[in-house]
Structure formats: structure tokens, C-alpha cells
Tab-separated table of C-alpha atoms in Angstrom:
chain	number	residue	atom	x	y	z
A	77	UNK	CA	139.185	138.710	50.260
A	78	UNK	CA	136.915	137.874	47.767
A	79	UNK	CA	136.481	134.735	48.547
A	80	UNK	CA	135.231	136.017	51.883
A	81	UNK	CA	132.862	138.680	50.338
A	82	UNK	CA	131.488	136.146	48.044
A	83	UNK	CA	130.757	133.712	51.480
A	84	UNK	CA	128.884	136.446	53.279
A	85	UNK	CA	126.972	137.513	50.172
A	86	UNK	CA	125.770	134.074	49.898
A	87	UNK	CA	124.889	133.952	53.606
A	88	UNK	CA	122.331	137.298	53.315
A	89	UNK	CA	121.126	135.989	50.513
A	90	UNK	CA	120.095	132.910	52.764
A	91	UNK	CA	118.909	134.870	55.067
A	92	UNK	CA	117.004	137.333	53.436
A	93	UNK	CA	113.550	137.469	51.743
A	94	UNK	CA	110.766	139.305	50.362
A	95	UNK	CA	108.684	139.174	54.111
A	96	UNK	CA	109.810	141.600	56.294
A	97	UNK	CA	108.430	139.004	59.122
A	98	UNK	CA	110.771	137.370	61.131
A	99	UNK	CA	110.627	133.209	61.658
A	100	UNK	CA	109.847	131.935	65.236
A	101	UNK	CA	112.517	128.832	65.312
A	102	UNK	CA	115.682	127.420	63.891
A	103	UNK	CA	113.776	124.855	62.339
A	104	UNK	CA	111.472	127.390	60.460
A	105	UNK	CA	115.052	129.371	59.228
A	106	UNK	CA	116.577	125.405	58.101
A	107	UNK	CA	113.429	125.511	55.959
A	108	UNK	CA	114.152	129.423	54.838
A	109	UNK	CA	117.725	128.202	53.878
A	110	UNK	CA	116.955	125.433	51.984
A	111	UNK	CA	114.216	126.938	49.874
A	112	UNK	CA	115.994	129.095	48.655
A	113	UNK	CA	119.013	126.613	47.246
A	114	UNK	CA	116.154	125.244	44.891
A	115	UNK	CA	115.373	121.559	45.279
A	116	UNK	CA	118.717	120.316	46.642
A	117	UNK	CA	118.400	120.210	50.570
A	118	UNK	CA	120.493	121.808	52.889
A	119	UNK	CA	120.731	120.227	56.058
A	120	UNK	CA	123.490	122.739	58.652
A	121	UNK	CA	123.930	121.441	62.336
A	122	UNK	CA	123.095	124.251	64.998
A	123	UNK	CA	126.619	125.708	65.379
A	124	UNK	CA	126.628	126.217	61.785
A	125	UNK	CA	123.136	127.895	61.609
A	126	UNK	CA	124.049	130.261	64.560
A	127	UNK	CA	127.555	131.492	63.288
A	128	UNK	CA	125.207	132.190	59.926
A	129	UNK	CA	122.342	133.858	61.856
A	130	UNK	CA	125.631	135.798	63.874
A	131	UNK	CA	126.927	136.798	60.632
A	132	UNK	CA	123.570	138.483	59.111
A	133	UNK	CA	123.561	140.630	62.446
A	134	UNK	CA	125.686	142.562	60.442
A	135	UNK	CA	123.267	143.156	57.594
A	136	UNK	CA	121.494	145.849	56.772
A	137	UNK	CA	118.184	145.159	56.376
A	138	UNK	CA	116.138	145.286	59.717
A	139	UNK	CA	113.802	142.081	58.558
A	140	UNK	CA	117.763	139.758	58.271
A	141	UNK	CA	118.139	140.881	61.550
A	142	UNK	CA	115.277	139.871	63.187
A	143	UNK	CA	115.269	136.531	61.685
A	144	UNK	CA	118.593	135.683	62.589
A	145	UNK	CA	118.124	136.479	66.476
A	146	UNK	CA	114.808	134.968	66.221
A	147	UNK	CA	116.923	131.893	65.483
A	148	UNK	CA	119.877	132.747	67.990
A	149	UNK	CA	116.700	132.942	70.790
A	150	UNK	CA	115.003	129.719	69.568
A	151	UNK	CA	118.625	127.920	70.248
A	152	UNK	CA	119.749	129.456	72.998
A	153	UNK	CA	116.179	128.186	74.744
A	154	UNK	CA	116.082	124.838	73.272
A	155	UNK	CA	120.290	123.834	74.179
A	156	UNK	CA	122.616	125.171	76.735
A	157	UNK	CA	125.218	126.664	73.833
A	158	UNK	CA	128.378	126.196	76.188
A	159	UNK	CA	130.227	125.230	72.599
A	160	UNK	CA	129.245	128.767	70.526
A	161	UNK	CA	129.434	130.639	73.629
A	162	UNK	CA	133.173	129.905	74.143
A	163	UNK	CA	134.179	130.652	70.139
A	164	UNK	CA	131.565	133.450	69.866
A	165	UNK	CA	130.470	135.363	73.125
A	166	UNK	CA	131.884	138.356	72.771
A	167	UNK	CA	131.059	138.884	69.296
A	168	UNK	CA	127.244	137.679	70.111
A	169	UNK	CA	127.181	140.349	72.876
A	170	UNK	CA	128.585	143.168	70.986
A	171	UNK	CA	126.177	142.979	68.239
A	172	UNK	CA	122.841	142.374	70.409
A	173	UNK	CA	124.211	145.169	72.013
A	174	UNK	CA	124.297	147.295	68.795
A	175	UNK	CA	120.455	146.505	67.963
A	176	UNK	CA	119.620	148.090	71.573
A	177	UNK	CA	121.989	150.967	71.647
A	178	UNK	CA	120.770	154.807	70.624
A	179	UNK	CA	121.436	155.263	67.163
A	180	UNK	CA	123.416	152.415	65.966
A	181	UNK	CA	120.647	150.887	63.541
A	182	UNK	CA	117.296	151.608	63.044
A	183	UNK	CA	116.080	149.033	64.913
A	184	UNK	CA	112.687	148.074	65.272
A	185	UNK	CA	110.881	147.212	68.731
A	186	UNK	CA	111.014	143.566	67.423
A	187	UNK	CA	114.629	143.515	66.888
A	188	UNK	CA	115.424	145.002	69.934
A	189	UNK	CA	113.240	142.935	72.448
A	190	UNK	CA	114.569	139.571	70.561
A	191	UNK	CA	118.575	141.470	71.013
A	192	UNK	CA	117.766	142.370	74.869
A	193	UNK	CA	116.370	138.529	75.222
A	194	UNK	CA	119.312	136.817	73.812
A	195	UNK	CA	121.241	138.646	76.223
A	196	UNK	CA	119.242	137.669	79.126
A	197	UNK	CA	119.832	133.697	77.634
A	198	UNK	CA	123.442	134.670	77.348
A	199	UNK	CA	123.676	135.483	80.829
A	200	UNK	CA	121.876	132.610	82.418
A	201	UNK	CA	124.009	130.391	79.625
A	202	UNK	CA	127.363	131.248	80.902
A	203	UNK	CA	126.312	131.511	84.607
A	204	UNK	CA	128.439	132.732	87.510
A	205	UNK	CA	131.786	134.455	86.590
A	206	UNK	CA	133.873	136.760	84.045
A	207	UNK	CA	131.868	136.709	81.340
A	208	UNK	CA	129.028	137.040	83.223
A	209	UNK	CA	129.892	139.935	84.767
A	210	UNK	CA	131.060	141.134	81.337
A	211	UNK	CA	127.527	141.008	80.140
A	212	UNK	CA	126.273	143.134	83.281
A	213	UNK	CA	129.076	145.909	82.938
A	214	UNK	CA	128.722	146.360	79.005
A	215	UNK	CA	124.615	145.902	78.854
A	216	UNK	CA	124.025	147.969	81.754
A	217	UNK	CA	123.927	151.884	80.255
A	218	UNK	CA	122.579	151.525	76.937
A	219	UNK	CA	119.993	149.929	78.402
A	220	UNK	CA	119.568	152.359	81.167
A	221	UNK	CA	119.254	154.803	78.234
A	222	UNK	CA	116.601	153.591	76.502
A	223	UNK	CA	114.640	152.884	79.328
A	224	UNK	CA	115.178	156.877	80.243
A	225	UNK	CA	114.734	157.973	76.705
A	226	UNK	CA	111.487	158.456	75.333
A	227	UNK	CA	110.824	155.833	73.586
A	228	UNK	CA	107.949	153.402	74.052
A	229	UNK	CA	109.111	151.200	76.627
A	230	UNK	CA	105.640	148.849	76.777
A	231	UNK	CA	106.102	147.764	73.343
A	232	UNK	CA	109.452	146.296	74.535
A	233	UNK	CA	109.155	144.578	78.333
A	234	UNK	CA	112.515	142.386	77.281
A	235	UNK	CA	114.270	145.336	78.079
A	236	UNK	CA	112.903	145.338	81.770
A	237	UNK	CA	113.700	141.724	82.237
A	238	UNK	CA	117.113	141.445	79.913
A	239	UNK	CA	118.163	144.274	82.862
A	240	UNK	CA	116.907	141.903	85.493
A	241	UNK	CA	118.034	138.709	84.717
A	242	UNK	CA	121.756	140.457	83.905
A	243	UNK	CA	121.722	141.842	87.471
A	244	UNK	CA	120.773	138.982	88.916
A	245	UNK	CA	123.246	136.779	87.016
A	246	UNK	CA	126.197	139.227	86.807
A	247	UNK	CA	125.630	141.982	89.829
A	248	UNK	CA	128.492	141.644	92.457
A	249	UNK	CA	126.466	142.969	94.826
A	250	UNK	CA	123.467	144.823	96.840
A	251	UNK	CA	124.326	147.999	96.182
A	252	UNK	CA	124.233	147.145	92.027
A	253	UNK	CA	121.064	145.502	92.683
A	254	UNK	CA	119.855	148.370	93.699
A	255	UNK	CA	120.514	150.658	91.054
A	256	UNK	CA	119.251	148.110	88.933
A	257	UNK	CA	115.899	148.214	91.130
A	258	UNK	CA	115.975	152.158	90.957
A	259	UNK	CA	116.186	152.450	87.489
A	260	UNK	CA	112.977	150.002	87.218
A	261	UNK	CA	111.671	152.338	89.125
A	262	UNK	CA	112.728	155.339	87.078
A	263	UNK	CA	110.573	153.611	84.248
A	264	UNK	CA	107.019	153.969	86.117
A	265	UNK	CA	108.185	157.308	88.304
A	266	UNK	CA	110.310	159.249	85.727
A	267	UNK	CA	112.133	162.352	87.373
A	268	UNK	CA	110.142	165.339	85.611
A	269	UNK	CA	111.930	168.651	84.136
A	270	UNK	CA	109.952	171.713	83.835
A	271	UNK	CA	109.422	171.004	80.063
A	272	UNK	CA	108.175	167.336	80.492
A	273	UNK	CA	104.579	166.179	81.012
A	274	UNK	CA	104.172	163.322	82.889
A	275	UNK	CA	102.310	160.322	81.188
A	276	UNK	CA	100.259	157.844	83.326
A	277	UNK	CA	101.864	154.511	82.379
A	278	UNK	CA	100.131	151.981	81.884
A	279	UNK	CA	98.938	148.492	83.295
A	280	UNK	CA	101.161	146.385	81.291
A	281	UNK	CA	104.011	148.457	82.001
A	282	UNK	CA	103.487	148.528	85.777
A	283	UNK	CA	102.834	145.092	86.359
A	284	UNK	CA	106.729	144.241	84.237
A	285	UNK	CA	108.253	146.513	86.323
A	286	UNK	CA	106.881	145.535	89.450
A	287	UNK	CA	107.450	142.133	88.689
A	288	UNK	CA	111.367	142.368	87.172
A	289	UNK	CA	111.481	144.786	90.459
A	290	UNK	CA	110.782	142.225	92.873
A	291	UNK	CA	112.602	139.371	91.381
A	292	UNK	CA	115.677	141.239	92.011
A	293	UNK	CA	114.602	142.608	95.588
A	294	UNK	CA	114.350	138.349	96.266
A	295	UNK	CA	117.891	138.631	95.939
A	296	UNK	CA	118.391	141.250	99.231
A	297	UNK	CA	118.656	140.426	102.765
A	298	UNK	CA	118.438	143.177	104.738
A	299	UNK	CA	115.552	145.707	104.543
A	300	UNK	CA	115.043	148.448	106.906
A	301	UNK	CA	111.682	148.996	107.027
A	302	UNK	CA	110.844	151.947	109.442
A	303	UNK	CA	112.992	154.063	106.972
A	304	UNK	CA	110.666	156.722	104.708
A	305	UNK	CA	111.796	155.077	101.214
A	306	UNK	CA	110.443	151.669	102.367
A	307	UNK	CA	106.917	153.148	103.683
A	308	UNK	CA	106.860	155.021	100.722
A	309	UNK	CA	107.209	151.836	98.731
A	310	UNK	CA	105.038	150.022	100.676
A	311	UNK	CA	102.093	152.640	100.415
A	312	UNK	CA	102.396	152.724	96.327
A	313	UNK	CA	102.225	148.975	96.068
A	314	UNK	CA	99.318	149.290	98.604
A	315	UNK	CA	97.755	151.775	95.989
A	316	UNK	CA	98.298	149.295	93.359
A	317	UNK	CA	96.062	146.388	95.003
A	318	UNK	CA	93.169	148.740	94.403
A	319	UNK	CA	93.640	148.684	91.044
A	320	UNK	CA	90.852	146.885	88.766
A	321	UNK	CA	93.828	145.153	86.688
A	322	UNK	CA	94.252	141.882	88.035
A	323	UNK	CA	97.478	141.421	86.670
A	324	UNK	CA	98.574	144.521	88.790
A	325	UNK	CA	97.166	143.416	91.665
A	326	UNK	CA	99.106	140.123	91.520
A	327	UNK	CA	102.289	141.774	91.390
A	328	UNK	CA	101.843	144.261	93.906
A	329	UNK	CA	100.539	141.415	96.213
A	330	UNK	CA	103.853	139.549	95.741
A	331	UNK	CA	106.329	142.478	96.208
A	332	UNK	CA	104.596	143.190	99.617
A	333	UNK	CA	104.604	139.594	100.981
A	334	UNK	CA	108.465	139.958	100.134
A	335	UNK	CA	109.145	142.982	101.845
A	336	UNK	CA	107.285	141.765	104.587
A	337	UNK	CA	109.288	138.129	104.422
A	338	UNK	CA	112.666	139.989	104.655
A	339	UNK	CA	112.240	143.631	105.948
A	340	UNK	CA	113.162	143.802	109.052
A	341	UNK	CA	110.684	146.260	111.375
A	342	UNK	CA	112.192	148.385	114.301
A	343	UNK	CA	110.279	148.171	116.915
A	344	UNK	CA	110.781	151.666	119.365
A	345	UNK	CA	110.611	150.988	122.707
A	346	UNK	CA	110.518	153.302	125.611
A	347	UNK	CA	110.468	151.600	128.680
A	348	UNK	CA	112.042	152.985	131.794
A	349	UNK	CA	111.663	156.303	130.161
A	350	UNK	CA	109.212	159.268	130.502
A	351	UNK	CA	107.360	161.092	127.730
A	352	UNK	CA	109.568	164.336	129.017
A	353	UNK	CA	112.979	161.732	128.656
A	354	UNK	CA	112.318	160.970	124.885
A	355	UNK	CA	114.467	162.675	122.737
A	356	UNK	CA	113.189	164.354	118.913
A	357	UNK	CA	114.952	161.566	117.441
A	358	UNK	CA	113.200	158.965	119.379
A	359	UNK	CA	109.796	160.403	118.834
A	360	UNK	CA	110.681	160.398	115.155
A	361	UNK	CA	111.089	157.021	115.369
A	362	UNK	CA	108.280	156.095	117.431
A	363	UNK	CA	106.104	158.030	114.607
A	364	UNK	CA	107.814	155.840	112.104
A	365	UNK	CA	106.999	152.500	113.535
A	366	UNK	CA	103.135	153.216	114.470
A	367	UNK	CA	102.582	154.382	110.750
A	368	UNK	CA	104.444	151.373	109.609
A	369	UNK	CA	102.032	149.390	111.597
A	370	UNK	CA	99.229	151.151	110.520
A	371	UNK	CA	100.407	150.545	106.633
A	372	UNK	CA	101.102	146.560	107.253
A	373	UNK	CA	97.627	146.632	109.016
A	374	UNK	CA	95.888	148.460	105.779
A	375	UNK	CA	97.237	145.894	103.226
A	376	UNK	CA	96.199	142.775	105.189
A	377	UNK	CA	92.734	144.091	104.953
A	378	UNK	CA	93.735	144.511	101.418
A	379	UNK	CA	94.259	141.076	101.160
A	380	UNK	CA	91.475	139.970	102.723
A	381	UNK	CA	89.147	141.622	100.331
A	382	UNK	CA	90.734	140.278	97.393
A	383	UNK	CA	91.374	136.613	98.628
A	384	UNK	CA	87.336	136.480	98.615
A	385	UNK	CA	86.560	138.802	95.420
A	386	UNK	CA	83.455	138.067	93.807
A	387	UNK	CA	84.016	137.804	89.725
A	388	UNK	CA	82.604	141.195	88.237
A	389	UNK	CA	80.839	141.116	84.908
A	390	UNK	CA	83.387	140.151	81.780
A	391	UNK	CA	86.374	139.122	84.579
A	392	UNK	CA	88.545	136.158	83.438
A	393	UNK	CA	87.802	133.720	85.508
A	394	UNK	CA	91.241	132.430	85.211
A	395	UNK	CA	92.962	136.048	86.235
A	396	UNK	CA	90.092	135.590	89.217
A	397	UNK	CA	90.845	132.294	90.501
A	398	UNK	CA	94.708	132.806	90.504
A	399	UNK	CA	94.453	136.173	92.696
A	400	UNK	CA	92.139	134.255	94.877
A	401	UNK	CA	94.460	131.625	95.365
A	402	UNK	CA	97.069	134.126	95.697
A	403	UNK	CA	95.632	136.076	98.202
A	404	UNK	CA	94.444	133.309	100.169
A	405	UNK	CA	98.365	132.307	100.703
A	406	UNK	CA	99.229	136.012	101.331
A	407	UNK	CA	96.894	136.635	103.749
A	408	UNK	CA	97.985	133.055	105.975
A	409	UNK	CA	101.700	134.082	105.583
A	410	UNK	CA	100.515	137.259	107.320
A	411	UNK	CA	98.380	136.059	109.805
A	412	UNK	CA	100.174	132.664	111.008
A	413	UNK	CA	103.657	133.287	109.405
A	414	UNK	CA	102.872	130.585	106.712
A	415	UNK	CA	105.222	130.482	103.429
A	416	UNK	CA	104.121	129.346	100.015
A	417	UNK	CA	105.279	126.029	99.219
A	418	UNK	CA	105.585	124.810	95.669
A	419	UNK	CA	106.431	121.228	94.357
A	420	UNK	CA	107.184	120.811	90.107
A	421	UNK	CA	108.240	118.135	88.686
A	422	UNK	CA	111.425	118.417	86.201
A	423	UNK	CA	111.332	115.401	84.246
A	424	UNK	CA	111.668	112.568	86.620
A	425	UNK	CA	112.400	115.284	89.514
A	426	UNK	CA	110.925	117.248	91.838
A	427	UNK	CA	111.653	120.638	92.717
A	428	UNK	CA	110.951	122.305	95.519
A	429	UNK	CA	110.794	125.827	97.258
A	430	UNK	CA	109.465	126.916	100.213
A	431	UNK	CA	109.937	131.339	100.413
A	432	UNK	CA	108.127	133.948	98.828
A	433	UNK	CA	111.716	134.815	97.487
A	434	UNK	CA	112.351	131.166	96.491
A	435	UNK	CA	108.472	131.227	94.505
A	436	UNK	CA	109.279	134.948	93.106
A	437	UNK	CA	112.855	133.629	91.744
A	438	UNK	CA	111.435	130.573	89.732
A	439	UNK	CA	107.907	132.224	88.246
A	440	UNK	CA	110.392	134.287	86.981
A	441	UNK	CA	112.583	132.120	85.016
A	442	UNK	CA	110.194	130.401	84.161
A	443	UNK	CA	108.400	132.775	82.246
A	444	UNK	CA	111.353	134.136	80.508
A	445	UNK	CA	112.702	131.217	79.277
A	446	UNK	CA	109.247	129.716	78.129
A	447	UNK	CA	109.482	126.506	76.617
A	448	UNK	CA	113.399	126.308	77.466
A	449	UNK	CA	112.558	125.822	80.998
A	450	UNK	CA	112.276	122.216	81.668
A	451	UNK	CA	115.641	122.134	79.679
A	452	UNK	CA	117.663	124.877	81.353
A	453	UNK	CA	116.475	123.556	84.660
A	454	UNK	CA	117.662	119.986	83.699
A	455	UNK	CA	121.096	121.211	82.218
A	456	UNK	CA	122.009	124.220	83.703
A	457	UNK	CA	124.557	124.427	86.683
A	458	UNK	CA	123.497	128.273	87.623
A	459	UNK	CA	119.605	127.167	87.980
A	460	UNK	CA	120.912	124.130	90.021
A	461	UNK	CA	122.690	126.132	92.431
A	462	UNK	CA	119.988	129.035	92.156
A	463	UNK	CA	117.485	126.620	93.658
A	464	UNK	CA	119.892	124.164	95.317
A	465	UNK	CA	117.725	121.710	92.416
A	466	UNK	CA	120.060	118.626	91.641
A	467	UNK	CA	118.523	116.512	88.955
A	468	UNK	CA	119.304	112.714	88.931
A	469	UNK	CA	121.999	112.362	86.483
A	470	UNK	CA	121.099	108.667	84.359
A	471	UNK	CA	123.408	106.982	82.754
A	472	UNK	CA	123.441	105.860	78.921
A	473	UNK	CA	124.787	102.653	78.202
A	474	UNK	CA	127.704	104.629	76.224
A	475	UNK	CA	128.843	106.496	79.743
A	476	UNK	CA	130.740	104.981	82.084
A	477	UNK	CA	130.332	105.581	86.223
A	478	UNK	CA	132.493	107.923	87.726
A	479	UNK	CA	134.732	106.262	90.480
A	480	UNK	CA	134.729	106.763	94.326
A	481	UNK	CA	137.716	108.745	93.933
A	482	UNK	CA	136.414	110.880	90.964
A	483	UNK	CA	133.258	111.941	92.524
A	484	UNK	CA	134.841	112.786	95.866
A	485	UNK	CA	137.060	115.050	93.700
A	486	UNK	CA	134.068	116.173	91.977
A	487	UNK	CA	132.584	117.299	95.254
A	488	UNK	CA	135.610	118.724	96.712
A	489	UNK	CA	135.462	122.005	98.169
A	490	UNK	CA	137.963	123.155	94.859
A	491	UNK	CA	135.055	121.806	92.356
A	492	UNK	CA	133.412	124.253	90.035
A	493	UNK	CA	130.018	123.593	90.684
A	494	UNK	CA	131.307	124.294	94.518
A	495	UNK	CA	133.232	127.857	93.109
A	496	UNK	CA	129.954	128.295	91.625
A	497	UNK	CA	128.313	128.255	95.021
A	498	UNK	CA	130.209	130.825	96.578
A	499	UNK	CA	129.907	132.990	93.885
A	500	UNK	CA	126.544	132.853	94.380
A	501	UNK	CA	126.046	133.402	98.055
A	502	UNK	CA	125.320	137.022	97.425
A	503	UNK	CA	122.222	136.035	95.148
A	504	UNK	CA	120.596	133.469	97.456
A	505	UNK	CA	119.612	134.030	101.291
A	506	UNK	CA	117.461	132.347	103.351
A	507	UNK	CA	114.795	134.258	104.287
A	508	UNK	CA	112.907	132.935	106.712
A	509	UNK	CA	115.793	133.515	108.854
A	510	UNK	CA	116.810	136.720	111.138
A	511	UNK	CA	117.599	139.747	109.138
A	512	UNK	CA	119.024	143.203	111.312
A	513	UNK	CA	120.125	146.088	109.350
A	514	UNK	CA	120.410	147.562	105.637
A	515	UNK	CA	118.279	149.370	103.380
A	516	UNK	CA	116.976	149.976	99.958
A	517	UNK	CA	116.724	153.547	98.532
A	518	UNK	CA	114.089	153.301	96.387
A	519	UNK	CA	112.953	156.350	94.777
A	520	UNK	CA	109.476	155.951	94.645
A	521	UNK	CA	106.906	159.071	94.158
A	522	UNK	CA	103.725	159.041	95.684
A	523	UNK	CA	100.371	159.182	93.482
């Protein structure tokens, strides 16, 4: 027992110092560690510097804690950890959990955007299954919690996308997407009590929700778009493309060219029948498709405005030329049916989509996982099947070919990466393709 105390002393010693700032790799804590042994070097392979940086989430002080999930992030970006996450998962979860949850530490916002980020790379790490849908069941209320509570939710936008990528990874289905996508919501378009004054939030904050919101609404198929909700949400993103941050605009542009993509539009039609025939119910609905009309017809003018914009004095021209560009592509997918087509190269690969969901899905990722990217998108079996991406696999002179009769097995309906597939199917649609029926209850308040 003493033994042991003496082990983890040692260890927040290590990890500990006199700056309360946090280090920004592994290779920057390697350095920490071996400064402070004096002149003998230390040298620790990763698994041993991220059961060490798992052990000081146990310490007390707040600055420990950052550093050692600023190291657990840095890894989990820079290596698929398929070795740690088997030994340690739970244990990894349970604490990043603690950082985020009401009252459990005194966490700072740093601490708990890094916590709420390794999660997200936990959940993309161990892909489709149990312990993915471990992740989603345990993360899901505290974070729902502090995204209700008070606190300042701009300082911490890992929160918003730690609850996306989990529901995207781990949700079983629509109707848990959608909560997820209500809750977003919730963030923006709080439900008031008598006693609460309603703050205007602010650009930031609305362009990570609206963003998070419509990476998971890629993930739907079926939108009914003659129902109130779905006006409603169409007529606040509307708002939002008359906004003067560009940012804003960008995101609201995207989440309408989606709905558009895969909401499906009823369209009420009386023939054979006499204006004295139609019933209440039929007028209602006739009502409901003109006005839904008349809403798709105000944001392609919308679009048309801003796919020309003249810069304005101080604009970044950068911010400017990507709306154009954006625009432009919005406003040819609604006139001629056109989707966006992008073509990236991972490593000696190409990578392709061709759907405003497809587009949404990997600007996504690929901001979240920042420099990981390239290496997630390599190594990663979920990412392959996300974007039906298969990278060449080269050989090294030390690996030997896989026989005929091996890599018919290994395509066999019973393989994993198969399994994996239909795990999936609930995550990826095509949607260029018919949709009918379904809906989203989005609880979205008008300005």
C-alpha cells in the first residue's frame, strides 16, 4: 500500500508545476517529466505517458488536470489508441466525465472543453458498437445539464460538438438524434420561466450550434417539410443569412441547402375537386405548402444576394470569398438541382463526396480532429465506412500478402468491417435519393 502511495506521489509530482498553464502535446509533457528528474533523461513510450496523464486525473490541483488531458487529446489525435482503449476505457470515460459533471471538481472552462474533447476522440476511436454506445448513454445528461445550466456555454463549444460527435457515433437511432438536435437547440432558444431574462446569444455561439446542429440533421432521412416545426426552422435560419457575421451566415446557408437536399415537400393537390369540396384540413394544408413555397422562394433570393456581396469596409476578405463561393454552389443546387462535389487527397488517396450531407459530415470531422485528420482518415475503420473512403493499404517489406482465401474471408458478409457497415446504416443515407415521410420536432422560437 505504500508502495502504491509512494508511485502515485511520484507521478503528481511529475506532473505538476509552478504554471498553472497547461502543455499543448505529449511531447511538451516528455519534456515536463524529464526536467524535473534533474539531468538524467526519461524517455516513457505513449501507453506509459497516458496511464500517467490517466492517473493525475485524479489529482487535485485543476492546472495537473489540464495538463494531463492536454496530453490524453494530443495522443488520442496523433494515434488511433485501440491498445489503451481496451485496458483503460472505462476508467478514461469516467473521469472525463467527472471534469464535466455539476459539482464534482472545480473545473475550469479549460479542463472541461479538453474532458468533453477526449470524449468526442474516444468515441470516434472505438467506433461502431458497445462501448460506443456506452459513451452516448453515460455522456449524454451531464452534458445536457451544463448546457441547460447557466453557465457560460461560449467559452466552452467542445461541449456542443463532444454531444455531436457522441450522437453521431453512438445514437441508435432518429429519434436520439433528435433529442440530441433539440437540446442544441435549447442552447440558442432556452425555455424561459417567469424569473429568467432572456440573453441574446451570441455569434460564436450560434454559428457552433448551428453547425454541430446540422452535422447531426446529415444523419436523417426523412423530413417533413410542410409541418409548422420545419417552417419555423426554416424561417430562423432564413433570419440568420441577414446577419452581418459571416460566419453565421455560412452556417445557416448550409443547414438550409440540407433541409432542402432531404426534406421532403407535400405538394396539395386539388384536382377534380371544388373550392366548396375541400375540407378544413385540406385548406390547412394547402396554406402550408404555398407559405412553404413562399419561404424556399425568400432564401434563394437570399442566396443570390450573398453569392455576389460586395466586401464592406474592414471585411476579411477570406470570410468574403468563402461565402461567395458558398453561395454560388447553394444557389446552383437550388436552381438546377446541382450538389457540391469535393475531391481531397489523403496521402496517396483521394476522397470523394458528392451531397450536401456527405460535405457537412467531413468539414466536420475535420475540424474537430485538427491535425489528427489525415491520420484518423488513413487508420480509422468508422471514417472509412462513414465515407465509404478505402485507403490503399501498402505493404512493408516486413508484412506478408494476405491469401485469396484470407481476403475473401476478410470480405465475407460475417467480417467486422462488414458488421461495422450495418451498424452504420442508420448514420449514412443517400440523399439524393427519394425520401416520403418523417419529421423533426424541432423546438425552435421565432425572433
Amino acid at each position: 500500500m505504500g508502495k502504491r502511495n509512494s508511485q502515485r506521489n511520484k507521478n503528481a509530482t511529475m506532473w505538476d508545476s509552478d504554471d498553472d498553464s497547461s502543455v499543448s502535446s505529449s511531447s511538451t509533457a516528455r519534456t515536463d517529466v524529464a526536467s524535473m528528474s534533474g539531468t538524467e533523461e526519461v524517455v516513457f513510450d505513449q501507453d506509459t505517458l497516458l496511464d500517467q496523464a490517466l492517473d493525475a486525473l485524479d489529482e487535485k490541483r485543476g492546472a495537473t488536470r489540464e495538463k494531463a488531458l492536454s496530453v490524453i487529446v494530443d495522443a488520442f489525435n496523433s494515434n488511433l489508441q485501440h491498445q489503451f482503449v481496451d485496458k483503460k476505457f472505462a476508467t478514461l470515460l469516467h473521469q472525463c466525465l467527472a471534469s464535466i459533471k455539476k459539482g464534482s471538481k472545480k473545473a475550469t472552462a479549460k479542463e472541461i472543453a479538453l474532458a468533453s474533447h477526449a470524449i468526442g476522440l474516444l468515441a470516434l476511436t472505438v467506433g461502431c458498437g458497445d462501448n460506443a454506445r456506452e459513451i452516448f448513454e453515460e455522456s449524454v445528461r451531464p452534458l445536457d445539464e451544463y448546457l441547460t445550466s447557466k453557465s457560460d456555454v461560449t467559452r466552452i463549444p467542445s461541449l456542443l460538438e463532444c454531444l455531436a460527435v457522441i450522437t453521431f457515433v453512438g445514437g441508435n437511432d432518429q429519434e436520439e438524434t433528435e433529442r440530441s438536435m433539440d437540446l442544441l437547440w435549447r442552447v440558442i432558444h432556452p425555455k424561459l420561466g417567469s424569473n429568467v431574462v432572456a440573453v441574446k446569444p451570441s455569434a460564436p455561439l450560434i454559428t457552433a450550434v448551428v453547425t454541430a446542429w446540422s452535422f447531426l440533421l446529415s444523419t436523417l432521412s426523412e423530413l417533413k417539410l410542410n409541418s409548422k416545426n420545419w417552417q419555423n426552422s426554416i424561417s430562423y435560419l432564413s433570419g440568420l443569412l441577414d446577419k452581418e457575421d459571416r460566419p453565421v451566415r455560412i452556417a445557416a446557408g448550409e443547414a438550409l441547402a440540407l433541409i432542402f437536399e432531404i426534406g421532403n415537400i407535400e405538394k396539395f393537390s386539388a384536382e377534380s375537386k371544388s373550392s366548396i369540396d375541400i375540407t378544413q384540413e385540406e385548406s390547412k394544408q394547402q396554406e402550408s405548402y404555398i407559405h412553404l413555397q413562399g419561404l424556399k422562394g425568400k432564401v434563394i433570393n437570399q442566396v443570390k444576394n450573398l453569392a455576389v456581396e460586395a466586401g464592406g469596409k474592414g471585411s476579411a476578405k477570406k470570410d468574403l470569398n468563402s461565402q461567395r463561393s458558398l453561395f454560388r454552389d447553394i444557389e446552383e443546387f437550388f436552381e438546377y438541382g446541382y450538389l457540391p462535389e469535393i475531391s481531397m487527397k489523403i496521402g496517396g488517396d483521394s476522397l470523394q463526396t458528392s451531397s450536401w450531407s456527405q460535405m457537412i459530415q467531413l468539414n466536420y470531422l475535420k475540424h474537430f480532429l485538427g491535425g489528427g485528420f489525415i491520420k484518423h482518415m488513413q487508420e480509422n475503420e468508422f471514417l472509412h465506412d462513414v465515407f465509404d473512403f478505402t485507403p490503399k493499404r501498402r505493404l512493408n517489406n516486413n508484412e506478408q500478402r494476405m491469401s485469396s482465401g484470407e481476403k475473401r474471408m476478410f470480405k465475407s458478409p460475417n467480417s467486422f468491417l462488414n458488421k461495422a457497415r450495418t451498424q452504420l446504416l442508420n448514420k449514412q443515407r443517400l440523399l439524393s435519393e427519394g425520401r416520403n415521410l418523417g419529421h423533426y420536432a424541432a423546438n425552435v422560437i421565432d425572433e
